[in-house]
């Protein structure tokens, strides 16, 4: 059996550090926000080469608050992609704004900057590029277009901890950036978590207030308020795990390189790393027109795989009324029909990588 991921194994390897952190919180009497979370915020901002980070209870909450801090509300439009986890689009709808969907580039499956001009209207308030699978979106043209029209850029970096684009880190490029610490992410909590990163002190302050009931001071609620606080347990766990994330990322990149060497490029499209980019391989995703047959073969062989994502957001029943029918976003639709995520996690044994590749080579022969 080849698992898709092994979180228990990862936690076993740093068990003593995690136990110390969890016990420290238990004994501290401070369980929501507090010093463990503040310390993690400082470390994570530095990790992103950014000035401020505000921790919240999920990546979805991070997106919601980033949008509100950027001033997005009813009547506004926010441009993003349909080929993403549904939370990217859902968070726009939480604010009352309208998601405007543009297609992704065929090579990286991130937002296609060439399609932005046509999608922008006088109501456009923000653009959310998604650094899908851990590869950064093509940020320079996106930032150029956005800055020339005073449109905010909010990075959805939920899958891209430590990814780089021409020397800049995911999280430090847009006006705001949002990360998820869902347990399976490259940096995962032992529960739920997220964070908003920004270089703008005013935006950081707004997000910090909104996550804790919009209080500008105790019992003074001057902004819209939510209970989106990060718990101290997650802050402490994430502080421990952040120390290991660069090593884990290098392990992910090594495994991806090994897959690239072992897998055939005939009949299979392998993931691409653009020049000047650092792909952090949250997922290792191949593409083939015979995806379902290959998936079945791997499943029979005991190899656990996944599909991220089998149906783009515009073809999901709840989002049908956004008005994009089948055929309107063709690159996303084709990606949804052809992508397959292979097992990849930092501790994955090299024999497992070889075994997965062997099954694929045999099947495609
Ligand atoms: C691209 C993307 N955006 C947003 C999210 C939402 O994060 P969370 O699950 O922490 O709310 C996720 C993760 O699940 C994601 O992959």
PDB file of N, CA, C and O in Angstrom, residues 233-268:
ATOM      1  N   UNK A 233      -3.195  26.495  21.011  1.00  0.00           N
ATOM      2  CA  UNK A 233      -2.618  25.181  20.672  1.00  0.00           C
ATOM      3  C   UNK A 233      -2.086  25.191  19.241  1.00  0.00           C
ATOM      4  O   UNK A 233      -0.994  24.704  18.968  1.00  0.00           O
ATOM      5  N   UNK A 234      -2.866  25.732  18.322  1.00  0.00           N
ATOM      6  CA  UNK A 234      -2.419  25.739  16.912  1.00  0.00           C
ATOM      7  C   UNK A 234      -1.215  26.664  16.739  1.00  0.00           C
ATOM      8  O   UNK A 234      -0.289  26.342  15.987  1.00  0.00           O
ATOM      9  N   UNK A 235      -1.225  27.810  17.414  1.00  0.00           N
ATOM     10  CA  UNK A 235      -0.077  28.728  17.322  1.00  0.00           C
ATOM     11  C   UNK A 235       1.203  28.039  17.771  1.00  0.00           C
ATOM     12  O   UNK A 235       2.264  28.151  17.130  1.00  0.00           O
ATOM     13  N   UNK A 236       1.109  27.273  18.873  1.00  0.00           N
ATOM     14  CA  UNK A 236       2.295  26.597  19.424  1.00  0.00           C
ATOM     15  C   UNK A 236       2.758  25.470  18.492  1.00  0.00           C
ATOM     16  O   UNK A 236       3.956  25.328  18.209  1.00  0.00           O
ATOM     17  N   UNK A 237       1.809  24.682  17.992  1.00  0.00           N
ATOM     18  CA  UNK A 237       2.145  23.580  17.077  1.00  0.00           C
ATOM     19  C   UNK A 237       2.777  24.139  15.796  1.00  0.00           C
ATOM     20  O   UNK A 237       3.796  23.635  15.299  1.00  0.00           O
ATOM     21  N   UNK A 238       2.188  25.204  15.263  1.00  0.00           N
ATOM     22  CA  UNK A 238       2.695  25.781  14.010  1.00  0.00           C
ATOM     23  C   UNK A 238       4.083  26.398  14.215  1.00  0.00           C
ATOM     24  O   UNK A 238       4.934  26.334  13.320  1.00  0.00           O
ATOM     25  N   UNK A 239       4.312  26.968  15.403  1.00  0.00           N
ATOM     26  CA  UNK A 239       5.643  27.516  15.711  1.00  0.00           C
ATOM     27  C   UNK A 239       6.703  26.429  15.660  1.00  0.00           C
ATOM     28  O   UNK A 239       7.809  26.631  15.141  1.00  0.00           O
ATOM     29  N   UNK A 240       6.378  25.245  16.169  1.00  0.00           N
ATOM     30  CA  UNK A 240       7.305  24.108  16.116  1.00  0.00           C
ATOM     31  C   UNK A 240       7.506  23.666  14.664  1.00  0.00           C
ATOM     32  O   UNK A 240       8.628  23.514  14.183  1.00  0.00           O
ATOM     33  N   UNK A 241       6.407  23.497  13.954  1.00  0.00           N
ATOM     34  CA  UNK A 241       6.501  22.913  12.604  1.00  0.00           C
ATOM     35  C   UNK A 241       7.158  23.869  11.598  1.00  0.00           C
ATOM     36  O   UNK A 241       7.812  23.422  10.657  1.00  0.00           O
ATOM     37  N   UNK A 242       7.002  25.192  11.836  1.00  0.00           N
ATOM     38  CA  UNK A 242       7.616  26.170  10.922  1.00  0.00           C
ATOM     39  C   UNK A 242       9.139  25.983  10.849  1.00  0.00           C
ATOM     40  O   UNK A 242       9.752  26.188   9.800  1.00  0.00           O
ATOM     41  N   UNK A 243       9.742  25.554  11.987  1.00  0.00           N
ATOM     42  CA  UNK A 243      11.205  25.358  12.002  1.00  0.00           C
ATOM     43  C   UNK A 243      11.640  24.258  11.038  1.00  0.00           C
ATOM     44  O   UNK A 243      12.790  24.181  10.656  1.00  0.00           O
ATOM     45  N   UNK A 244      10.728  23.374  10.680  1.00  0.00           N
ATOM     46  CA  UNK A 244      11.080  22.221   9.838  1.00  0.00           C
ATOM     47  C   UNK A 244      10.631  22.386   8.391  1.00  0.00           C
ATOM     48  O   UNK A 244      10.911  21.517   7.563  1.00  0.00           O
ATOM     49  N   UNK A 245       9.908  23.465   8.099  1.00  0.00           N
ATOM     50  CA  UNK A 245       9.224  23.507   6.809  1.00  0.00           C
ATOM     51  C   UNK A 245      10.194  23.615   5.630  1.00  0.00           C
ATOM     52  O   UNK A 245       9.961  23.023   4.571  1.00  0.00           O
ATOM     53  N   UNK A 246      11.326  24.314   5.804  1.00  0.00           N
ATOM     54  CA  UNK A 246      12.277  24.417   4.682  1.00  0.00           C
ATOM     55  C   UNK A 246      12.851  23.041   4.338  1.00  0.00           C
ATOM     56  O   UNK A 246      12.985  22.686   3.170  1.00  0.00           O
ATOM     57  N   UNK A 247      13.168  22.274   5.369  1.00  0.00           N
ATOM     58  CA  UNK A 247      13.684  20.915   5.156  1.00  0.00           C
ATOM     59  C   UNK A 247      12.611  20.054   4.476  1.00  0.00           C
ATOM     60  O   UNK A 247      12.903  19.306   3.547  1.00  0.00           O
ATOM     61  N   UNK A 248      11.371  20.166   4.941  1.00  0.00           N
ATOM     62  CA  UNK A 248      10.289  19.378   4.337  1.00  0.00           C
ATOM     63  C   UNK A 248      10.071  19.784   2.876  1.00  0.00           C
ATOM     64  O   UNK A 248       9.794  18.950   2.028  1.00  0.00           O
ATOM     65  N   UNK A 249      10.178  21.094   2.610  1.00  0.00           N
ATOM     66  CA  UNK A 249       9.990  21.556   1.226  1.00  0.00           C
ATOM     67  C   UNK A 249      11.079  20.989   0.323  1.00  0.00           C
ATOM     68  O   UNK A 249      10.808  20.551  -0.797  1.00  0.00           O
ATOM     69  N   UNK A 250      12.323  20.999   0.824  1.00  0.00           N
ATOM     70  CA  UNK A 250      13.407  20.432   0.012  1.00  0.00           C
ATOM     71  C   UNK A 250      13.142  18.951  -0.258  1.00  0.00           C
ATOM     72  O   UNK A 250      13.406  18.456  -1.351  1.00  0.00           O
ATOM     73  N   UNK A 251      12.622  18.237   0.735  1.00  0.00           N
ATOM     74  CA  UNK A 251      12.295  16.815   0.533  1.00  0.00           C
ATOM     75  C   UNK A 251      11.196  16.665  -0.527  1.00  0.00           C
ATOM     76  O   UNK A 251      11.284  15.806  -1.410  1.00  0.00           O
ATOM     77  N   UNK A 252      10.196  17.521  -0.470  1.00  0.00           N
ATOM     78  CA  UNK A 252       9.136  17.494  -1.498  1.00  0.00           C
ATOM     79  C   UNK A 252       9.726  17.714  -2.886  1.00  0.00           C
ATOM     80  O   UNK A 252       9.368  17.038  -3.854  1.00  0.00           O
ATOM     81  N   UNK A 253      10.643  18.682  -2.978  1.00  0.00           N
ATOM     82  CA  UNK A 253      11.219  19.016  -4.292  1.00  0.00           C
ATOM     83  C   UNK A 253      12.099  17.876  -4.813  1.00  0.00           C
ATOM     84  O   UNK A 253      12.125  17.599  -6.000  1.00  0.00           O
ATOM     85  N   UNK A 254      12.778  17.206  -3.885  1.00  0.00           N
ATOM     86  CA  UNK A 254      13.596  16.036  -4.293  1.00  0.00           C
ATOM     87  C   UNK A 254      12.704  14.922  -4.848  1.00  0.00           C
ATOM     88  O   UNK A 254      13.010  14.322  -5.876  1.00  0.00           O
ATOM     89  N   UNK A 255      11.610  14.673  -4.159  1.00  0.00           N
ATOM     90  CA  UNK A 255      10.697  13.605  -4.600  1.00  0.00           C
ATOM     91  C   UNK A 255      10.096  13.973  -5.962  1.00  0.00           C
ATOM     92  O   UNK A 255       9.986  13.124  -6.853  1.00  0.00           O
ATOM     93  N   UNK A 256       9.745  15.249  -6.127  1.00  0.00           N
ATOM     94  CA  UNK A 256       9.181  15.685  -7.418  1.00  0.00           C
ATOM     95  C   UNK A 256      10.204  15.484  -8.536  1.00  0.00           C
ATOM     96  O   UNK A 256       9.860  15.029  -9.631  1.00  0.00           O
ATOM     97  N   UNK A 257      11.468  15.826  -8.242  1.00  0.00           N
ATOM     98  CA  UNK A 257      12.512  15.625  -9.272  1.00  0.00           C
ATOM     99  C   UNK A 257      12.649  14.150  -9.612  1.00  0.00           C
ATOM    100  O   UNK A 257      12.834  13.772 -10.764  1.00  0.00           O
ATOM    101  N   UNK A 258      12.552  13.293  -8.600  1.00  0.00           N
ATOM    102  CA  UNK A 258      12.668  11.843  -8.826  1.00  0.00           C
ATOM    103  C   UNK A 258      11.501  11.349  -9.702  1.00  0.00           C
ATOM    104  O   UNK A 258      11.709  10.600 -10.645  1.00  0.00           O
ATOM    105  N   UNK A 259      10.284  11.813  -9.373  1.00  0.00           N
ATOM    106  CA  UNK A 259       9.135  11.468 -10.227  1.00  0.00           C
ATOM    107  C   UNK A 259       9.407  11.931 -11.663  1.00  0.00           C
ATOM    108  O   UNK A 259       9.146  11.209 -12.619  1.00  0.00           O
ATOM    109  N   UNK A 260       9.916  13.176 -11.805  1.00  0.00           N
ATOM    110  CA  UNK A 260      10.161  13.718 -13.155  1.00  0.00           C
ATOM    111  C   UNK A 260      11.114  12.826 -13.938  1.00  0.00           C
ATOM    112  O   UNK A 260      10.966  12.652 -15.143  1.00  0.00           O
ATOM    113  N   UNK A 261      12.119  12.268 -13.214  1.00  0.00           N
ATOM    114  CA  UNK A 261      13.094  11.402 -13.895  1.00  0.00           C
ATOM    115  C   UNK A 261      12.474  10.061 -14.285  1.00  0.00           C
ATOM    116  O   UNK A 261      12.762   9.510 -15.338  1.00  0.00           O
ATOM    117  N   UNK A 262      11.627   9.540 -13.380  1.00  0.00           N
ATOM    118  CA  UNK A 262      11.138   8.167 -13.577  1.00  0.00           C
ATOM    119  C   UNK A 262       9.916   8.076 -14.493  1.00  0.00           C
ATOM    120  O   UNK A 262       9.693   7.047 -15.117  1.00  0.00           O
ATOM    121  N   UNK A 263       9.136   9.150 -14.546  1.00  0.00           N
ATOM    122  CA  UNK A 263       7.865   9.051 -15.286  1.00  0.00           C
ATOM    123  C   UNK A 263       8.063   9.360 -16.768  1.00  0.00           C
ATOM    124  O   UNK A 263       8.885  10.211 -17.123  1.00  0.00           O
ATOM    125  N   UNK A 264       7.307   8.696 -17.620  1.00  0.00           N
ATOM    126  CA  UNK A 264       7.408   8.978 -19.049  1.00  0.00           C
ATOM    127  C   UNK A 264       6.730  10.300 -19.372  1.00  0.00           C
ATOM    128  O   UNK A 264       5.724  10.656 -18.743  1.00  0.00           O
ATOM    129  N   UNK A 265       7.276  11.041 -20.334  1.00  0.00           N
ATOM    130  CA  UNK A 265       6.582  12.284 -20.724  1.00  0.00           C
ATOM    131  C   UNK A 265       5.697  12.013 -21.936  1.00  0.00           C
ATOM    132  O   UNK A 265       4.973  12.894 -22.398  1.00  0.00           O
ATOM    133  N   UNK A 266       5.756  10.783 -22.416  1.00  0.00           N
ATOM    134  CA  UNK A 266       4.896  10.380 -23.535  1.00  0.00           C
ATOM    135  C   UNK A 266       3.549   9.918 -22.965  1.00  0.00           C
ATOM    136  O   UNK A 266       3.511   8.973 -22.168  1.00  0.00           O
ATOM    137  N   UNK A 267       2.488  10.584 -23.336  1.00  0.00           N
ATOM    138  CA  UNK A 267       1.172  10.195 -22.826  1.00  0.00           C
ATOM    139  C   UNK A 267       0.872  10.762 -21.451  1.00  0.00           C
ATOM    140  O   UNK A 267      -0.184  10.498 -20.872  1.00  0.00           O
ATOM    141  N   UNK A 268       1.824  11.537 -20.924  1.00  0.00           N
ATOM    142  CA  UNK A 268       1.643  12.092 -19.579  1.00  0.00           C
ATOM    143  C   UNK A 268       2.245  13.495 -19.565  1.00  0.00           C
ATOM    144  O   UNK A 268       3.354  13.696 -20.061  1.00  0.00           O
TER     145      UNK A 268
END
